[in-house]
Amino acid sequence: MNVSVKELFKNKNNQIVKEFTLKNEYIEVSFINVGASITRFIDLKSGINVVLGYNDYQIYTENPNYFGCVVGRNAGRIENGVFCLDNKKIELSKNFLGKHQLHSGLNGFQRKTFTEIMNEDSISMIAVSNDGEEGFPGCVRLKVTYQLIDNEFHIKYEAKSDQHTIINLTNHTYFNLNRDKEKSIVNHNLLLNADFFLELDPEMIPKRSKSVIKTPFDFRKSKLIGRDLDETNEQIKIGNGYDHPFLLNKNQSFNHVSQLSVDNLTLDVYSDQDAVIVYTGNFLDGSTSISDEKKANYRCAVCLETQGIPNSMHIKTFKDKNYYQKDESYRQHTVWKLQNNSE
Ligand code: GAL
């Protein structure tokens, strides 16, 4: 495996923004130290970059669309921006509809400058979220490690808090396996290893689990993402497409999550997490410039966000999930396996 580092520019705090690239005979993957964000993920056989990245790297310091970044310390929405911890009501910052919290507010890991550790066959990125940040108790130390093993990209998260708190992390990469990144992903086939998904309330808060049977959310057999997308289904209307947590069928500690494919390219995701949020880029509107001066059009990408169950603290059956005691280890292992089946 080949490793290279490039210095890009200084951010407003005078820190150097750098891009790291891991390359072997199958894949070239690049990421930067802002949000540990994945900027490119290239299938070397076809030369196709399968992820969206900003054309202007300065935009990663704000990252309004969460391109490629680690999201946390809590990914997703928390209803009314509150939760209960040790019989106390914890009030969080509210950055969604002025009422709920989304992706840990404005200062999540997605905006932080990480410090790198160059390991023998991987790179780890380290960042800290301070006690009280965006309302969350506890100082959380995070290490995320990126490694290429043949045609698999491994993401390992390790985190610890110095106080009882909640931790739920994900990566927010937008995938598009088309050569033309402006083309919608409705032509991609998707399979999800999930019998249940979470319904959203009208303000997009995950609420209750529902069987996928006889709904547009049934991806147990691979089907085109676009097949049931414009249905008059109430849930599709609320998300303006797919923007829902799917509850993963867990047979082992590490499971097949999903398969995304178009033409000769296939991306399989494996993880030890409870859920995957499938978000079909419904907030993209063509106003963001991506690599090669292209535009991030409506639904021109799909995010497959492996994580714990979002808003768990407000859902009866999951209310004890995602809490971590002082010094308890949070861990996540997710793998993206990219295959090119062309001759
Ligand atoms: C997703 C979320 C979407 C949207 C997006 C960022 O994780 O489910 O509703 O907020 O992040 O634009």
Short mmCIF file of C-alpha atoms and ligand atoms in Angstrom, two decimals:
data_model
loop_
_atom_site.label_atom_id
_atom_site.label_comp_id
_atom_site.label_asym_id
_atom_site.label_seq_id
_atom_site.Cartn_x
_atom_site.Cartn_y
_atom_site.Cartn_z
CA MET A 1 0.00 0.00 0.00
CA ASN A 2 1.18 3.46 -0.94
CA VAL A 3 0.65 6.43 1.39
CA SER A 4 1.06 10.07 0.45
CA VAL A 5 0.35 13.40 2.17
CA LYS A 6 -0.26 16.78 0.60
CA GLU A 7 -0.52 20.14 2.40
CA LEU A 8 -3.43 22.15 0.99
CA PHE A 9 -3.93 25.47 2.82
CA LYS A 10 -4.13 27.03 6.28
CA ASN A 11 -7.55 27.33 7.91
CA LYS A 12 -8.65 30.41 9.86
CA ASN A 13 -7.00 29.05 13.03
CA ASN A 14 -3.71 28.76 11.12
CA GLN A 15 -3.85 24.96 11.09
CA ILE A 16 -2.63 23.22 7.96
CA VAL A 17 -5.33 21.37 6.06
CA LYS A 18 -3.77 18.21 4.62
CA GLU A 19 -4.93 15.48 2.30
CA PHE A 20 -3.86 11.89 2.84
CA THR A 21 -4.04 9.25 0.12
CA LEU A 22 -3.96 5.48 0.53
CA LYS A 23 -3.50 3.48 -2.65
CA ASN A 24 -3.15 -0.18 -3.54
CA GLU A 25 -3.82 -2.06 -6.79
CA TYR A 26 -7.63 -1.77 -6.44
CA ILE A 27 -8.51 1.51 -4.74
CA GLU A 28 -7.20 5.00 -4.19
CA VAL A 29 -8.84 6.77 -1.27
CA SER A 30 -8.12 10.31 -0.07
CA PHE A 31 -9.24 12.13 3.06
CA ILE A 32 -8.42 15.37 4.79
CA ASN A 33 -7.81 16.24 8.42
CA VAL A 34 -10.96 18.43 8.56
CA GLY A 35 -13.72 16.16 9.81
CA ALA A 36 -11.54 13.21 8.71
CA SER A 37 -13.58 13.70 5.52
CA ILE A 38 -13.22 11.31 2.62
CA THR A 39 -12.71 13.41 -0.48
CA ARG A 40 -12.18 10.78 -3.21
CA PHE A 41 -12.66 7.03 -3.50
CA ILE A 42 -11.48 5.73 -6.84
CA ASP A 43 -11.93 2.32 -8.44
CA LEU A 44 -8.58 2.05 -10.19
CA LYS A 45 -9.76 -0.40 -12.84
CA SER A 46 -12.30 2.05 -14.29
CA GLY A 47 -10.88 5.30 -12.90
CA ILE A 48 -14.33 6.11 -11.50
CA ASN A 49 -14.46 8.18 -8.33
CA VAL A 50 -17.50 6.80 -6.49
CA VAL A 51 -17.98 9.62 -3.95
CA LEU A 52 -18.89 13.30 -4.06
CA GLY A 53 -16.24 15.81 -2.98
CA TYR A 54 -16.23 19.62 -3.05
CA ASN A 55 -14.44 21.23 -5.97
CA ASP A 56 -13.19 23.91 -3.59
CA TYR A 57 -11.56 22.25 -0.56
CA GLN A 58 -12.06 25.41 1.55
CA ILE A 59 -15.74 24.41 1.78
CA TYR A 60 -14.80 21.38 3.92
CA THR A 61 -14.15 23.76 6.83
CA GLU A 62 -17.91 24.46 6.93
CA ASN A 63 -19.10 21.38 5.05
CA PRO A 64 -22.79 22.36 4.75
CA ASN A 65 -23.67 19.04 3.08
CA TYR A 66 -21.52 16.87 5.37
CA PHE A 67 -19.54 15.46 2.42
CA GLY A 68 -17.44 12.46 3.46
CA CYS A 69 -17.02 13.49 7.10
CA VAL A 70 -17.27 11.76 10.43
CA VAL A 71 -20.52 12.91 12.06
CA GLY A 72 -20.89 13.03 15.81
CA ARG A 73 -20.61 12.83 18.73
CA ASN A 74 -24.23 12.07 17.92
CA ALA A 75 -25.35 11.45 14.37
CA GLY A 76 -28.91 12.23 13.31
CA ARG A 77 -31.75 14.14 14.92
CA ILE A 78 -32.55 14.34 18.63
CA GLU A 79 -36.17 15.23 19.27
CA ASN A 80 -36.59 18.68 20.84
CA GLY A 81 -32.80 18.75 21.43
CA VAL A 82 -33.17 17.15 24.84
CA PHE A 83 -32.48 13.83 26.49
CA CYS A 84 -32.44 12.38 29.96
CA LEU A 85 -29.20 11.39 31.67
CA ASP A 86 -28.97 10.20 35.28
CA ASN A 87 -32.43 11.67 35.93
CA LYS A 88 -31.33 15.06 34.64
CA LYS A 89 -32.70 16.79 31.57
CA ILE A 90 -29.86 17.63 29.18
CA GLU A 91 -30.55 20.59 26.88
CA LEU A 92 -28.69 20.59 23.58
CA SER A 93 -28.21 23.27 20.95
CA LYS A 94 -30.98 23.23 18.36
CA ASN A 95 -30.04 23.55 14.71
CA PHE A 96 -32.97 21.87 12.95
CA LEU A 97 -36.23 23.81 12.52
CA GLY A 98 -35.05 25.84 15.55
CA LYS A 99 -36.41 22.99 17.62
CA HIS A 100 -34.42 19.75 17.28
CA GLN A 101 -30.75 18.93 17.14
CA LEU A 102 -29.20 17.53 13.94
CA HIS A 103 -25.75 15.90 13.70
CA SER A 104 -24.59 17.34 17.07
CA GLY A 105 -25.12 21.00 16.18
CA LEU A 106 -22.60 23.25 14.52
CA ASN A 107 -19.42 22.04 16.22
CA GLY A 108 -19.48 18.33 15.70
CA PHE A 109 -16.51 16.19 14.71
CA GLN A 110 -17.40 17.06 11.09
CA ARG A 111 -15.90 20.54 11.59
CA LYS A 112 -12.89 19.66 13.71
CA THR A 113 -9.29 19.54 12.62
CA PHE A 114 -7.98 16.07 13.39
CA THR A 115 -4.40 15.13 14.22
CA GLU A 116 -2.97 12.23 12.29
CA ILE A 117 -1.06 9.18 13.48
CA MET A 118 0.75 7.37 10.71
CA ASN A 119 0.59 3.64 11.52
CA GLU A 120 2.43 0.93 9.63
CA ASP A 121 -0.50 0.01 7.37
CA SER A 122 -3.20 2.58 8.22
CA ILE A 123 -3.74 6.18 9.27
CA SER A 124 -5.55 7.18 12.46
CA MET A 125 -7.14 10.57 12.95
CA ILE A 126 -7.70 11.98 16.42
CA ALA A 127 -10.00 14.75 17.68
CA VAL A 128 -11.61 15.87 20.92
CA SER A 129 -15.10 17.17 21.62
CA ASN A 130 -15.04 19.16 24.85
CA ASP A 131 -17.33 18.77 27.84
CA GLY A 132 -20.46 20.85 27.31
CA GLU A 133 -19.98 21.27 23.56
CA GLU A 134 -23.39 21.82 21.91
CA GLY A 135 -24.85 20.87 25.29
CA PHE A 136 -23.39 17.34 25.57
CA PRO A 137 -21.84 16.30 28.87
CA GLY A 138 -18.36 14.77 28.90
CA CYS A 139 -15.15 15.30 26.99
CA VAL A 140 -15.10 12.73 24.16
CA ARG A 141 -11.82 11.59 22.62
CA LEU A 142 -12.19 10.00 19.22
CA LYS A 143 -9.77 8.00 17.10
CA VAL A 144 -10.86 6.95 13.63
CA THR A 145 -8.60 4.64 11.65
CA TYR A 146 -8.67 4.24 7.88
CA GLN A 147 -7.11 1.21 6.24
CA LEU A 148 -7.12 -0.40 2.80
CA ILE A 149 -7.03 -4.18 2.61
CA ASP A 150 -7.24 -5.29 -1.03
CA ASN A 151 -10.59 -3.97 -2.30
CA GLU A 152 -11.90 -3.22 1.18
CA PHE A 153 -11.76 0.10 3.00
CA HIS A 154 -11.94 -0.36 6.77
CA ILE A 155 -13.18 2.40 9.09
CA LYS A 156 -12.65 1.81 12.80
CA TYR A 157 -13.85 4.25 15.43
CA GLU A 158 -12.78 4.20 19.06
CA ALA A 159 -14.09 6.81 21.49
CA LYS A 160 -14.27 7.41 25.22
CA SER A 161 -15.91 10.04 27.39
CA ASP A 162 -14.75 11.22 30.82
CA GLN A 163 -18.42 11.39 31.93
CA HIS A 164 -21.59 9.40 31.35
CA THR A 165 -22.98 10.57 27.99
CA ILE A 166 -24.28 9.44 24.60
CA ILE A 167 -22.09 8.60 21.61
CA ASN A 168 -23.30 7.65 18.14
CA LEU A 169 -20.95 8.15 15.20
CA THR A 170 -21.15 7.70 11.47
CA ASN A 171 -19.49 8.63 8.22
CA HIS A 172 -21.49 10.77 5.80
CA THR A 173 -19.99 9.89 2.43
CA TYR A 174 -22.23 10.43 -0.61
CA PHE A 175 -21.91 7.57 -3.11
CA ASN A 176 -22.59 7.74 -6.82
CA LEU A 177 -21.24 4.84 -8.89
CA ASN A 178 -22.10 6.52 -12.21
CA ARG A 179 -19.22 7.88 -14.24
CA ASP A 180 -21.22 11.11 -14.59
CA LYS A 181 -21.59 12.47 -11.06
CA GLU A 182 -24.45 14.79 -12.07
CA LYS A 183 -26.58 11.79 -12.92
CA SER A 184 -29.15 10.74 -10.33
CA ILE A 185 -28.67 7.51 -8.36
CA VAL A 186 -32.21 6.34 -9.14
CA ASN A 187 -30.54 3.93 -11.61
CA HIS A 188 -28.57 2.21 -8.80
CA ASN A 189 -29.68 -1.13 -7.42
CA LEU A 190 -29.82 -1.32 -3.67
CA LEU A 191 -30.13 -4.24 -1.31
CA LEU A 192 -30.55 -3.72 2.44
CA ASN A 193 -30.33 -6.39 5.10
CA ALA A 194 -33.25 -4.92 7.04
CA ASP A 195 -36.73 -6.23 7.84
CA PHE A 196 -37.72 -3.04 9.69
CA PHE A 197 -37.22 0.67 9.28
CA LEU A 198 -38.07 3.66 11.48
CA GLU A 199 -40.95 5.87 10.47
CA LEU A 200 -40.37 9.62 10.70
CA ASP A 201 -42.78 12.14 12.16
CA PRO A 202 -43.64 15.16 9.97
CA GLU A 203 -40.52 16.97 11.32
CA MET A 204 -38.27 14.08 10.26
CA ILE A 205 -37.77 12.70 13.76
CA PRO A 206 -37.38 8.88 13.81
CA LYS A 207 -40.25 7.48 15.86
CA ARG A 208 -41.38 3.88 15.55
CA SER A 209 -40.26 0.72 13.83
CA LYS A 210 -42.30 -0.69 11.02
CA SER A 211 -42.00 -3.78 8.87
CA VAL A 212 -40.73 -3.09 5.36
CA ILE A 213 -43.15 -5.62 3.90
CA LYS A 214 -45.45 -4.13 1.25
CA THR A 215 -43.82 -0.70 1.55
CA PRO A 216 -41.35 1.18 -0.69
CA PHE A 217 -38.81 0.42 2.07
CA ASP A 218 -38.49 -3.25 1.14
CA PHE A 219 -34.95 -3.64 -0.20
CA ARG A 220 -34.50 -7.20 1.06
CA LYS A 221 -34.08 -8.17 -2.58
CA SER A 222 -32.03 -5.80 -4.68
CA LYS A 223 -34.19 -3.24 -6.51
CA LEU A 224 -33.71 0.06 -8.28
CA ILE A 225 -33.58 2.98 -5.83
CA GLY A 226 -35.87 4.87 -8.18
CA ARG A 227 -38.49 2.16 -8.41
CA ASP A 228 -40.72 3.27 -5.53
CA LEU A 229 -39.18 6.66 -4.84
CA ASP A 230 -41.87 8.93 -6.17
CA GLU A 231 -44.74 7.04 -4.70
CA THR A 232 -47.44 8.89 -2.86
CA ASN A 233 -46.32 7.06 0.26
CA GLU A 234 -46.56 9.30 3.35
CA GLN A 235 -43.05 8.41 4.59
CA ILE A 236 -41.44 9.08 1.22
CA LYS A 237 -43.24 12.44 1.20
CA ILE A 238 -41.91 13.37 4.65
CA GLY A 239 -38.32 12.52 3.69
CA ASN A 240 -38.78 13.90 0.19
CA GLY A 241 -37.27 10.55 -0.77
CA TYR A 242 -35.44 8.01 1.35
CA ASP A 243 -34.01 9.58 4.49
CA HIS A 244 -34.78 6.83 6.96
CA PRO A 245 -33.06 4.58 9.48
CA PHE A 246 -33.19 0.90 8.54
CA LEU A 247 -32.81 -1.53 11.45
CA LEU A 248 -30.21 -4.09 10.48
CA ASN A 249 -30.85 -7.83 10.80
CA LYS A 250 -27.99 -8.92 12.98
CA ASN A 251 -27.04 -12.58 12.72
CA GLN A 252 -23.48 -12.11 13.87
CA SER A 253 -21.51 -9.32 15.46
CA PHE A 254 -20.38 -8.20 12.01
CA ASN A 255 -22.97 -8.23 9.24
CA HIS A 256 -23.66 -7.50 5.61
CA VAL A 257 -25.50 -4.16 5.62
CA SER A 258 -26.11 -3.26 2.00
CA GLN A 259 -25.17 -3.69 -1.62
CA LEU A 260 -25.21 -0.79 -4.04
CA SER A 261 -24.56 -1.47 -7.71
CA VAL A 262 -24.72 -0.06 -11.19
CA ASP A 263 -23.20 -1.52 -14.36
CA ASN A 264 -19.99 -3.30 -13.35
CA LEU A 265 -19.44 -1.58 -10.03
CA THR A 266 -20.67 -2.96 -6.72
CA LEU A 267 -20.22 -1.50 -3.27
CA ASP A 268 -20.91 -3.79 -0.31
CA VAL A 269 -21.09 -2.39 3.19
CA TYR A 270 -20.45 -4.49 6.32
CA SER A 271 -20.73 -3.26 9.87
CA ASP A 272 -21.26 -4.10 13.54
CA GLN A 273 -23.84 -1.30 13.93
CA ASP A 274 -27.60 -1.48 14.62
CA ALA A 275 -28.79 0.79 11.81
CA VAL A 276 -28.04 2.30 8.44
CA ILE A 277 -29.55 5.63 7.45
CA VAL A 278 -30.28 5.67 3.75
CA TYR A 279 -30.35 9.25 2.53
CA THR A 280 -30.90 9.80 -1.20
CA GLY A 281 -29.48 13.34 -1.41
CA ASN A 282 -32.91 14.95 -1.28
CA PHE A 283 -31.50 18.25 0.03
CA LEU A 284 -29.01 18.57 -2.83
CA ASP A 285 -30.23 21.17 -5.29
CA GLY A 286 -27.49 21.73 -7.87
CA SER A 287 -25.99 24.71 -6.04
CA THR A 288 -22.85 22.93 -4.77
CA SER A 289 -19.84 22.47 -7.06
CA ILE A 290 -18.23 19.07 -6.90
CA SER A 291 -15.02 17.80 -8.55
CA ASP A 292 -14.51 18.60 -12.23
CA GLU A 293 -16.78 21.66 -11.99
CA LYS A 294 -19.85 19.44 -11.85
CA LYS A 295 -22.91 20.21 -9.74
CA ALA A 296 -24.35 18.16 -6.90
CA ASN A 297 -27.82 17.75 -8.33
CA TYR A 298 -30.94 16.65 -6.54
CA ARG A 299 -30.56 12.95 -5.65
CA CYS A 300 -27.22 12.58 -7.38
CA ALA A 301 -25.86 10.52 -4.48
CA VAL A 302 -26.85 8.17 -1.71
CA CYS A 303 -25.43 8.08 1.82
CA LEU A 304 -25.28 4.77 3.67
CA GLU A 305 -24.70 5.90 7.23
CA THR A 306 -23.95 2.96 9.50
CA GLN A 307 -24.54 3.95 13.11
CA GLY A 308 -26.54 3.33 16.27
CA ILE A 309 -30.30 3.96 16.25
CA PRO A 310 -30.89 7.72 15.96
CA ASN A 311 -33.13 9.43 18.51
CA SER A 312 -32.99 6.15 20.51
CA MET A 313 -33.42 7.98 23.82
CA HIS A 314 -36.96 9.00 22.75
CA ILE A 315 -38.04 5.63 21.38
CA LYS A 316 -39.35 3.26 24.03
CA THR A 317 -37.81 0.00 22.75
CA PHE A 318 -34.39 1.54 22.22
CA LYS A 319 -34.27 4.06 25.04
CA ASP A 320 -31.17 2.61 26.75
CA LYS A 321 -29.05 2.47 23.57
CA ASN A 322 -26.10 4.75 22.75
CA TYR A 323 -25.36 5.67 26.38
CA TYR A 324 -21.75 5.25 27.45
CA GLN A 325 -20.46 5.26 31.01
CA LYS A 326 -17.40 7.27 31.98
CA ASP A 327 -14.36 5.62 30.34
CA GLU A 328 -16.45 2.96 28.61
CA SER A 329 -15.18 2.22 25.10
CA TYR A 330 -17.32 3.08 22.12
CA ARG A 331 -16.28 1.07 19.06
CA GLN A 332 -17.49 0.79 15.51
CA HIS A 333 -16.11 -1.18 12.58
CA THR A 334 -17.50 -0.56 9.08
CA VAL A 335 -16.15 -1.86 5.77
CA TRP A 336 -16.80 -0.64 2.23
CA LYS A 337 -15.92 -3.28 -0.33
CA LEU A 338 -15.74 -2.09 -3.91
CA GLN A 339 -15.80 -4.56 -6.78
CA ASN A 340 -15.43 -4.03 -10.47
CA ASN A 341 -16.73 -7.03 -12.40
CA SER A 342 -15.73 -5.90 -15.87
CA GLU A 343 -13.41 -8.09 -17.95
C1 GAL B 1 -28.56 13.15 6.68
C2 GAL B 1 -29.93 13.42 7.20
C3 GAL B 1 -30.61 14.31 6.19
C4 GAL B 1 -29.82 15.57 5.96
C5 GAL B 1 -28.39 15.22 5.63
C6 GAL B 1 -27.49 16.41 5.54
O1 GAL B 1 -27.86 12.29 7.57
O2 GAL B 1 -30.62 12.21 7.38
O3 GAL B 1 -31.93 14.62 6.60
O4 GAL B 1 -29.89 16.37 7.11
O5 GAL B 1 -27.85 14.38 6.60
O6 GAL B 1 -27.86 17.28 4.54
#
